[in-house]
Amino acid sequence: MIAAVLQLNAQGMSSTKLYNYIRIAHKKNVKLILLGEYVLNPFFKELENMSLAMIKEQASHQIKVLRELATTYKLTIIAPIIIVKRSKVYKTVAKFAPASTSYYQQQILINYSHWNEEKFYSNSIKKLEAPLTFKIDGFKFAILNGFEIHFDEIFTKLKNKNIDCVLLPSVSTFDSYERWKTIATARAFTNNCYILRANRIGEYNDKEYTWKFYGDSFLISPNAEMLNHLGNQEELMIVEMSHSEVVKSRRFWGFKEAINKRSQEKKSK
């Protein structure tokens, strides 16, 4: 499976870079492209002061562009996007496939005093469900929003899905890159799957902080190896992943087998 991360800052209404990089990816036989959070929309703190009409206009424009690109170049684009429905704002990740579009609504949103997405967005607070999963050429993906990687319960919902790669768009800042590498590496290893992360770049300034989005997009292997990573500049990272490597890793470490044995024994009793 050949995939790519497009590491960008917020694009607003502009589509030029999306067109240019996706054409390049197509020439490299890329089947899937992942964008970071708040690339198609301004950062959350800016959205708080924008009108619903403007948020909706930006989303409609970028959705139209990405649908067209996915269809034209016969690839799948995974892109976080803020949408407006019936005067309510939702945080989602869109999957633009050549023949269809679907959305994953983030289930757990950050809710700290300086960054409270849970309060701003209208995403439902309800019992957790399995994240969106799909296959491309037999290779199985799952979509998470970046913040959701912190929660064991999300991965529990995926444990029987035989995921080859977790797609992780993020908008990490405040020098948190070591924490993100550590937790992503642990998740990749304990679930024996790839984790492909796209983190945005750029800055946002308010009265108290400078929010520096540092990039550092990466691919981690099912054996916890950092296979590819970017710096803090605009870049396109093309990666290769193998279903057979996932299977090999799971057989070697046997984590899932150990749990399955005990689940079967419990049922037999």
PDB file of C-alpha atoms in Angstrom, residues 3-241:
ATOM      1  CA  ALA A   3       0.040   6.267   0.971  1.00  0.00           C
ATOM      2  CA  ALA A   4       1.029   9.860   1.626  1.00  0.00           C
ATOM      3  CA  VAL A   5       0.845  12.591   4.254  1.00  0.00           C
ATOM      4  CA  LEU A   6       0.372  16.141   3.055  1.00  0.00           C
ATOM      5  CA  GLN A   7       1.795  18.396   5.789  1.00  0.00           C
ATOM      6  CA  LEU A   8       0.351  21.901   5.362  1.00  0.00           C
ATOM      7  CA  ASN A   9      -0.823  24.941   7.285  1.00  0.00           C
ATOM      8  CA  ALA A  10      -4.423  26.201   7.091  1.00  0.00           C
ATOM      9  CA  GLN A  11      -5.487  26.683   3.462  1.00  0.00           C
ATOM     10  CA  GLY A  12      -8.684  28.694   3.902  1.00  0.00           C
ATOM     11  CA  MET A  13     -10.432  28.995   0.538  1.00  0.00           C
ATOM     12  CA  SER A  14      -7.292  28.228  -1.437  1.00  0.00           C
ATOM     13  CA  SER A  15      -7.054  24.932  -3.315  1.00  0.00           C
ATOM     14  CA  THR A  16      -3.868  25.460  -5.314  1.00  0.00           C
ATOM     15  CA  LYS A  17      -1.578  23.411  -3.068  1.00  0.00           C
ATOM     16  CA  LEU A  18      -4.100  20.613  -2.785  1.00  0.00           C
ATOM     17  CA  TYR A  19      -4.296  20.338  -6.578  1.00  0.00           C
ATOM     18  CA  ASN A  20      -0.521  20.481  -7.008  1.00  0.00           C
ATOM     19  CA  TYR A  21       0.431  17.937  -4.348  1.00  0.00           C
ATOM     20  CA  ILE A  22      -2.337  15.492  -5.207  1.00  0.00           C
ATOM     21  CA  ARG A  23      -1.239  15.488  -8.842  1.00  0.00           C
ATOM     22  CA  ILE A  24       2.288  14.643  -7.664  1.00  0.00           C
ATOM     23  CA  ALA A  25       0.980  11.877  -5.404  1.00  0.00           C
ATOM     24  CA  HIS A  26      -1.047  10.406  -8.256  1.00  0.00           C
ATOM     25  CA  LYS A  27       2.090  10.160 -10.407  1.00  0.00           C
ATOM     26  CA  LYS A  28       3.752   8.192  -7.563  1.00  0.00           C
ATOM     27  CA  ASN A  29       0.873   5.665  -7.481  1.00  0.00           C
ATOM     28  CA  VAL A  30      -0.376   6.863  -4.106  1.00  0.00           C
ATOM     29  CA  LYS A  31      -3.716   5.282  -3.136  1.00  0.00           C
ATOM     30  CA  LEU A  32      -4.478   7.361  -0.036  1.00  0.00           C
ATOM     31  CA  ILE A  33      -3.585  10.871   1.140  1.00  0.00           C
ATOM     32  CA  LEU A  34      -3.922  12.046   4.753  1.00  0.00           C
ATOM     33  CA  LEU A  35      -4.200  15.701   5.823  1.00  0.00           C
ATOM     34  CA  GLY A  36      -3.784  17.133   9.320  1.00  0.00           C
ATOM     35  CA  GLU A  37      -6.439  18.835  11.426  1.00  0.00           C
ATOM     36  CA  TYR A  38      -7.395  22.456  10.708  1.00  0.00           C
ATOM     37  CA  VAL A  39      -5.861  22.458   7.242  1.00  0.00           C
ATOM     38  CA  LEU A  40      -9.148  22.880   5.374  1.00  0.00           C
ATOM     39  CA  ASN A  41     -10.445  25.237   8.079  1.00  0.00           C
ATOM     40  CA  PRO A  42      -8.788  27.880  10.248  1.00  0.00           C
ATOM     41  CA  PHE A  43      -7.630  26.779  13.703  1.00  0.00           C
ATOM     42  CA  PHE A  44     -10.275  26.251  16.381  1.00  0.00           C
ATOM     43  CA  LYS A  45      -9.539  29.517  18.218  1.00  0.00           C
ATOM     44  CA  GLU A  46     -10.150  31.423  14.987  1.00  0.00           C
ATOM     45  CA  LEU A  47     -13.345  29.505  14.251  1.00  0.00           C
ATOM     46  CA  GLU A  48     -14.750  30.651  17.591  1.00  0.00           C
ATOM     47  CA  ASN A  49     -14.900  34.181  16.158  1.00  0.00           C
ATOM     48  CA  MET A  50     -16.108  33.321  12.644  1.00  0.00           C
ATOM     49  CA  SER A  51     -19.682  33.428  11.425  1.00  0.00           C
ATOM     50  CA  LEU A  52     -21.503  30.184  10.710  1.00  0.00           C
ATOM     51  CA  ALA A  53     -21.979  31.364   7.136  1.00  0.00           C
ATOM     52  CA  MET A  54     -18.237  31.715   6.584  1.00  0.00           C
ATOM     53  CA  ILE A  55     -17.459  28.320   8.168  1.00  0.00           C
ATOM     54  CA  LYS A  56     -20.104  26.713   5.989  1.00  0.00           C
ATOM     55  CA  GLU A  57     -18.861  28.445   2.838  1.00  0.00           C
ATOM     56  CA  GLN A  58     -15.266  27.283   3.396  1.00  0.00           C
ATOM     57  CA  ALA A  59     -16.361  23.722   4.096  1.00  0.00           C
ATOM     58  CA  SER A  60     -18.622  23.554   1.042  1.00  0.00           C
ATOM     59  CA  HIS A  61     -15.828  24.836  -1.196  1.00  0.00           C
ATOM     60  CA  GLN A  62     -13.204  22.394   0.083  1.00  0.00           C
ATOM     61  CA  ILE A  63     -15.615  19.445   0.003  1.00  0.00           C
ATOM     62  CA  LYS A  64     -16.372  20.175  -3.637  1.00  0.00           C
ATOM     63  CA  VAL A  65     -12.646  20.428  -4.461  1.00  0.00           C
ATOM     64  CA  LEU A  66     -11.666  17.206  -2.678  1.00  0.00           C
ATOM     65  CA  ARG A  67     -14.526  15.215  -4.165  1.00  0.00           C
ATOM     66  CA  GLU A  68     -13.385  16.328  -7.582  1.00  0.00           C
ATOM     67  CA  LEU A  69      -9.743  15.445  -6.867  1.00  0.00           C
ATOM     68  CA  ALA A  70     -10.611  12.005  -5.473  1.00  0.00           C
ATOM     69  CA  THR A  71     -12.709  11.228  -8.535  1.00  0.00           C
ATOM     70  CA  THR A  72     -10.254  12.636 -11.076  1.00  0.00           C
ATOM     71  CA  TYR A  73      -7.152  10.925  -9.687  1.00  0.00           C
ATOM     72  CA  LYS A  74      -8.839   7.720  -8.443  1.00  0.00           C
ATOM     73  CA  LEU A  75      -7.491   7.946  -4.899  1.00  0.00           C
ATOM     74  CA  THR A  76      -8.847   8.359  -1.367  1.00  0.00           C
ATOM     75  CA  ILE A  77      -8.335  11.569   0.586  1.00  0.00           C
ATOM     76  CA  ILE A  78      -8.742  11.619   4.378  1.00  0.00           C
ATOM     77  CA  ALA A  79      -9.244  15.167   5.601  1.00  0.00           C
ATOM     78  CA  PRO A  80     -10.536  16.623   8.880  1.00  0.00           C
ATOM     79  CA  ILE A  81     -13.188  19.227   8.152  1.00  0.00           C
ATOM     80  CA  ILE A  82     -15.556  21.380  10.193  1.00  0.00           C
ATOM     81  CA  ILE A  83     -19.100  21.269   8.866  1.00  0.00           C
ATOM     82  CA  VAL A  84     -22.305  23.174   9.658  1.00  0.00           C
ATOM     83  CA  LYS A  85     -25.692  21.452   9.777  1.00  0.00           C
ATOM     84  CA  ARG A  86     -28.872  23.222  10.857  1.00  0.00           C
ATOM     85  CA  SER A  87     -26.889  26.045  12.477  1.00  0.00           C
ATOM     86  CA  LYS A  88     -24.746  23.637  14.493  1.00  0.00           C
ATOM     87  CA  VAL A  89     -21.014  23.094  14.023  1.00  0.00           C
ATOM     88  CA  TYR A  90     -19.506  19.599  13.938  1.00  0.00           C
ATOM     89  CA  LYS A  91     -15.936  18.374  13.920  1.00  0.00           C
ATOM     90  CA  THR A  92     -15.469  15.486  11.510  1.00  0.00           C
ATOM     91  CA  VAL A  93     -12.993  13.623   9.345  1.00  0.00           C
ATOM     92  CA  ALA A  94     -14.123  13.208   5.764  1.00  0.00           C
ATOM     93  CA  LYS A  95     -13.230  10.243   3.573  1.00  0.00           C
ATOM     94  CA  PHE A  96     -13.296  11.282  -0.070  1.00  0.00           C
ATOM     95  CA  ALA A  97     -13.155   8.123  -2.172  1.00  0.00           C
ATOM     96  CA  PRO A  98     -13.374   8.052  -5.979  1.00  0.00           C
ATOM     97  CA  ALA A  99     -17.050   7.052  -5.911  1.00  0.00           C
ATOM     98  CA  SER A 100     -18.323   8.170  -2.497  1.00  0.00           C
ATOM     99  CA  THR A 101     -17.888  10.479   0.496  1.00  0.00           C
ATOM    100  CA  SER A 102     -18.359   9.536   4.146  1.00  0.00           C
ATOM    101  CA  TYR A 103     -17.734  11.237   7.474  1.00  0.00           C
ATOM    102  CA  TYR A 104     -16.424  10.194  10.884  1.00  0.00           C
ATOM    103  CA  GLN A 105     -17.661  12.460  13.665  1.00  0.00           C
ATOM    104  CA  GLN A 106     -15.044  12.816  16.381  1.00  0.00           C
ATOM    105  CA  GLN A 107     -16.305  11.082  19.517  1.00  0.00           C
ATOM    106  CA  ILE A 108     -14.027  12.513  22.212  1.00  0.00           C
ATOM    107  CA  LEU A 109     -13.060  16.180  21.950  1.00  0.00           C
ATOM    108  CA  ILE A 110     -10.470  18.101  23.905  1.00  0.00           C
ATOM    109  CA  ASN A 111     -12.090  20.063  26.757  1.00  0.00           C
ATOM    110  CA  TYR A 112      -9.414  22.033  28.616  1.00  0.00           C
ATOM    111  CA  SER A 113      -9.988  25.605  29.753  1.00  0.00           C
ATOM    112  CA  HIS A 114      -7.642  27.097  27.125  1.00  0.00           C
ATOM    113  CA  TRP A 115      -8.848  24.788  24.339  1.00  0.00           C
ATOM    114  CA  ASN A 116     -12.432  23.581  24.755  1.00  0.00           C
ATOM    115  CA  GLU A 117     -13.654  21.954  21.559  1.00  0.00           C
ATOM    116  CA  GLU A 118     -16.219  19.881  23.425  1.00  0.00           C
ATOM    117  CA  LYS A 119     -18.057  23.074  24.436  1.00  0.00           C
ATOM    118  CA  PHE A 120     -17.889  24.709  20.989  1.00  0.00           C
ATOM    119  CA  TYR A 121     -18.841  21.820  18.722  1.00  0.00           C
ATOM    120  CA  SER A 122     -22.170  19.993  18.694  1.00  0.00           C
ATOM    121  CA  ASN A 123     -20.684  16.500  18.416  1.00  0.00           C
ATOM    122  CA  SER A 124     -22.768  14.007  20.364  1.00  0.00           C
ATOM    123  CA  ILE A 125     -21.605  12.872  23.778  1.00  0.00           C
ATOM    124  CA  LYS A 126     -22.769   9.276  23.844  1.00  0.00           C
ATOM    125  CA  LYS A 127     -21.626   5.676  24.190  1.00  0.00           C
ATOM    126  CA  LEU A 128     -18.475   5.104  22.142  1.00  0.00           C
ATOM    127  CA  GLU A 129     -18.686   3.335  18.803  1.00  0.00           C
ATOM    128  CA  ALA A 130     -16.016   1.833  16.578  1.00  0.00           C
ATOM    129  CA  PRO A 131     -14.272   4.467  14.449  1.00  0.00           C
ATOM    130  CA  LEU A 132     -14.792   4.482  10.691  1.00  0.00           C
ATOM    131  CA  THR A 133     -12.961   1.626   8.952  1.00  0.00           C
ATOM    132  CA  PHE A 134     -12.507   0.832   5.271  1.00  0.00           C
ATOM    133  CA  LYS A 135     -10.338  -1.151   2.845  1.00  0.00           C
ATOM    134  CA  ILE A 136      -8.286  -0.186  -0.184  1.00  0.00           C
ATOM    135  CA  ASP A 137      -6.943  -3.130  -2.196  1.00  0.00           C
ATOM    136  CA  GLY A 138      -7.411  -5.419   0.805  1.00  0.00           C
ATOM    137  CA  PHE A 139      -5.471  -3.121   3.177  1.00  0.00           C
ATOM    138  CA  LYS A 140      -7.643  -2.048   6.122  1.00  0.00           C
ATOM    139  CA  PHE A 141      -7.633   1.433   7.646  1.00  0.00           C
ATOM    140  CA  ALA A 142      -9.269   3.023  10.692  1.00  0.00           C
ATOM    141  CA  ILE A 143      -9.728   6.770  11.203  1.00  0.00           C
ATOM    142  CA  LEU A 144      -9.203   8.526  14.539  1.00  0.00           C
ATOM    143  CA  ASN A 145      -9.002  12.210  15.357  1.00  0.00           C
ATOM    144  CA  GLY A 146      -5.698  13.008  17.038  1.00  0.00           C
ATOM    145  CA  PHE A 147      -6.996  13.504  20.590  1.00  0.00           C
ATOM    146  CA  GLU A 148      -8.706  10.103  20.531  1.00  0.00           C
ATOM    147  CA  ILE A 149      -5.387   8.242  20.565  1.00  0.00           C
ATOM    148  CA  HIS A 150      -5.249   8.847  24.334  1.00  0.00           C
ATOM    149  CA  PHE A 151      -8.200   6.572  25.093  1.00  0.00           C
ATOM    150  CA  ASP A 152      -7.937   2.804  25.515  1.00  0.00           C
ATOM    151  CA  GLU A 153     -11.668   2.440  24.935  1.00  0.00           C
ATOM    152  CA  ILE A 154     -11.337   3.640  21.339  1.00  0.00           C
ATOM    153  CA  PHE A 155      -8.769   0.946  20.599  1.00  0.00           C
ATOM    154  CA  THR A 156     -10.910  -1.651  22.371  1.00  0.00           C
ATOM    155  CA  LYS A 157     -13.604  -0.922  19.772  1.00  0.00           C
ATOM    156  CA  LEU A 158     -11.063  -1.768  17.057  1.00  0.00           C
ATOM    157  CA  LYS A 159      -9.569  -4.894  18.613  1.00  0.00           C
ATOM    158  CA  ASN A 160     -11.500  -7.365  16.428  1.00  0.00           C
ATOM    159  CA  LYS A 161     -11.387  -5.294  13.247  1.00  0.00           C
ATOM    160  CA  ASN A 162      -7.950  -6.507  12.044  1.00  0.00           C
ATOM    161  CA  ILE A 163      -6.765  -2.986  11.252  1.00  0.00           C
ATOM    162  CA  ASP A 164      -3.582  -2.647   9.198  1.00  0.00           C
ATOM    163  CA  CYS A 165      -3.162   1.109   9.712  1.00  0.00           C
ATOM    164  CA  VAL A 166      -4.646   3.740  12.014  1.00  0.00           C
ATOM    165  CA  LEU A 167      -4.870   7.138  10.325  1.00  0.00           C
ATOM    166  CA  LEU A 168      -4.215   9.928  12.817  1.00  0.00           C
ATOM    167  CA  PRO A 169      -4.733  13.537  11.719  1.00  0.00           C
ATOM    168  CA  SER A 170      -3.675  15.961  14.451  1.00  0.00           C
ATOM    169  CA  VAL A 171      -3.023  19.596  15.346  1.00  0.00           C
ATOM    170  CA  SER A 172      -0.397  19.169  18.047  1.00  0.00           C
ATOM    171  CA  THR A 173       1.381  22.162  19.557  1.00  0.00           C
ATOM    172  CA  PHE A 174       3.213  23.412  22.680  1.00  0.00           C
ATOM    173  CA  ASP A 175       6.326  21.238  22.244  1.00  0.00           C
ATOM    174  CA  SER A 176       4.348  18.045  22.771  1.00  0.00           C
ATOM    175  CA  TYR A 177       6.144  16.072  20.042  1.00  0.00           C
ATOM    176  CA  GLU A 178       7.925  13.649  22.400  1.00  0.00           C
ATOM    177  CA  ARG A 179       4.649  12.706  24.088  1.00  0.00           C
ATOM    178  CA  TRP A 180       2.983  12.152  20.726  1.00  0.00           C
ATOM    179  CA  LYS A 181       5.820   9.970  19.469  1.00  0.00           C
ATOM    180  CA  THR A 182       5.720   7.945  22.687  1.00  0.00           C
ATOM    181  CA  ILE A 183       1.985   7.298  22.734  1.00  0.00           C
ATOM    182  CA  ALA A 184       1.761   6.611  18.987  1.00  0.00           C
ATOM    183  CA  THR A 185       4.672   4.180  19.185  1.00  0.00           C
ATOM    184  CA  ALA A 186       3.035   2.370  22.094  1.00  0.00           C
ATOM    185  CA  ARG A 187      -0.305   2.133  20.288  1.00  0.00           C
ATOM    186  CA  ALA A 188       1.328   0.851  17.116  1.00  0.00           C
ATOM    187  CA  PHE A 189       3.243  -1.811  19.031  1.00  0.00           C
ATOM    188  CA  THR A 190       0.515  -3.052  21.375  1.00  0.00           C
ATOM    189  CA  ASN A 191      -1.980  -3.239  18.494  1.00  0.00           C
ATOM    190  CA  ASN A 192       0.623  -4.436  15.957  1.00  0.00           C
ATOM    191  CA  CYS A 193      -0.503  -2.013  13.266  1.00  0.00           C
ATOM    192  CA  TYR A 194       0.908   0.969  11.420  1.00  0.00           C
ATOM    193  CA  ILE A 195       0.103   4.459  12.648  1.00  0.00           C
ATOM    194  CA  LEU A 196       0.232   7.188  10.033  1.00  0.00           C
ATOM    195  CA  ARG A 197       0.054  10.642  11.554  1.00  0.00           C
ATOM    196  CA  ALA A 198      -0.442  13.972   9.761  1.00  0.00           C
ATOM    197  CA  ASN A 199       0.180  17.029  11.927  1.00  0.00           C
ATOM    198  CA  ARG A 200      -0.341  20.528  10.586  1.00  0.00           C
ATOM    199  CA  ILE A 201       2.194  23.346  10.589  1.00  0.00           C
ATOM    200  CA  GLY A 202       1.960  27.120  11.069  1.00  0.00           C
ATOM    201  CA  GLU A 203       1.144  29.426  13.982  1.00  0.00           C
ATOM    202  CA  TYR A 204      -1.760  31.043  15.766  1.00  0.00           C
ATOM    203  CA  ASN A 205      -1.248  33.990  18.118  1.00  0.00           C
ATOM    204  CA  ASP A 206      -3.573  35.124  20.867  1.00  0.00           C
ATOM    205  CA  LYS A 207      -3.105  37.358  23.914  1.00  0.00           C
ATOM    206  CA  GLU A 208      -1.635  34.606  26.078  1.00  0.00           C
ATOM    207  CA  TYR A 209       0.061  32.090  23.789  1.00  0.00           C
ATOM    208  CA  THR A 210       1.776  31.521  20.500  1.00  0.00           C
ATOM    209  CA  TRP A 211       0.446  28.215  19.247  1.00  0.00           C
ATOM    210  CA  LYS A 212       3.176  26.689  17.101  1.00  0.00           C
ATOM    211  CA  PHE A 213       2.038  23.674  15.122  1.00  0.00           C
ATOM    212  CA  TYR A 214       5.252  21.783  14.605  1.00  0.00           C
ATOM    213  CA  GLY A 215       4.546  19.171  11.944  1.00  0.00           C
ATOM    214  CA  ASP A 216       6.554  16.047  12.758  1.00  0.00           C
ATOM    215  CA  SER A 217       4.174  13.848  10.764  1.00  0.00           C
ATOM    216  CA  PHE A 218       5.294  10.226  10.838  1.00  0.00           C
ATOM    217  CA  LEU A 219       4.773   6.561  10.048  1.00  0.00           C
ATOM    218  CA  ILE A 220       5.317   3.988  12.790  1.00  0.00           C
ATOM    219  CA  SER A 221       5.509   0.264  12.052  1.00  0.00           C
ATOM    220  CA  PRO A 222       3.630  -2.585  13.800  1.00  0.00           C
ATOM    221  CA  ASN A 223       6.945  -3.324  15.559  1.00  0.00           C
ATOM    222  CA  ALA A 224       7.217   0.231  16.964  1.00  0.00           C
ATOM    223  CA  GLU A 225       9.830   1.439  14.476  1.00  0.00           C
ATOM    224  CA  MET A 226       9.773   5.051  13.273  1.00  0.00           C
ATOM    225  CA  LEU A 227       9.885   4.404   9.526  1.00  0.00           C
ATOM    226  CA  ASN A 228       9.383   7.923   8.169  1.00  0.00           C
ATOM    227  CA  HIS A 229       8.972  11.386   9.652  1.00  0.00           C
ATOM    228  CA  LEU A 230       8.906  15.009   8.571  1.00  0.00           C
ATOM    229  CA  GLY A 231      10.241  18.219  10.071  1.00  0.00           C
ATOM    230  CA  ASN A 232       8.307  21.450  10.574  1.00  0.00           C
ATOM    231  CA  GLN A 233       8.004  22.571   6.947  1.00  0.00           C
ATOM    232  CA  GLU A 234       5.437  22.075   4.195  1.00  0.00           C
ATOM    233  CA  GLU A 235       6.093  18.632   2.706  1.00  0.00           C
ATOM    234  CA  LEU A 236       4.592  15.597   1.016  1.00  0.00           C
ATOM    235  CA  MET A 237       5.676  12.308   2.612  1.00  0.00           C
ATOM    236  CA  ILE A 238       5.106   9.159   0.565  1.00  0.00           C
ATOM    237  CA  VAL A 239       5.217   5.867   2.462  1.00  0.00           C
ATOM    238  CA  GLU A 240       4.829   2.153   1.798  1.00  0.00           C
ATOM    239  CA  MET A 241       3.011  -0.267   4.081  1.00  0.00           C
TER     240      MET A 241
END
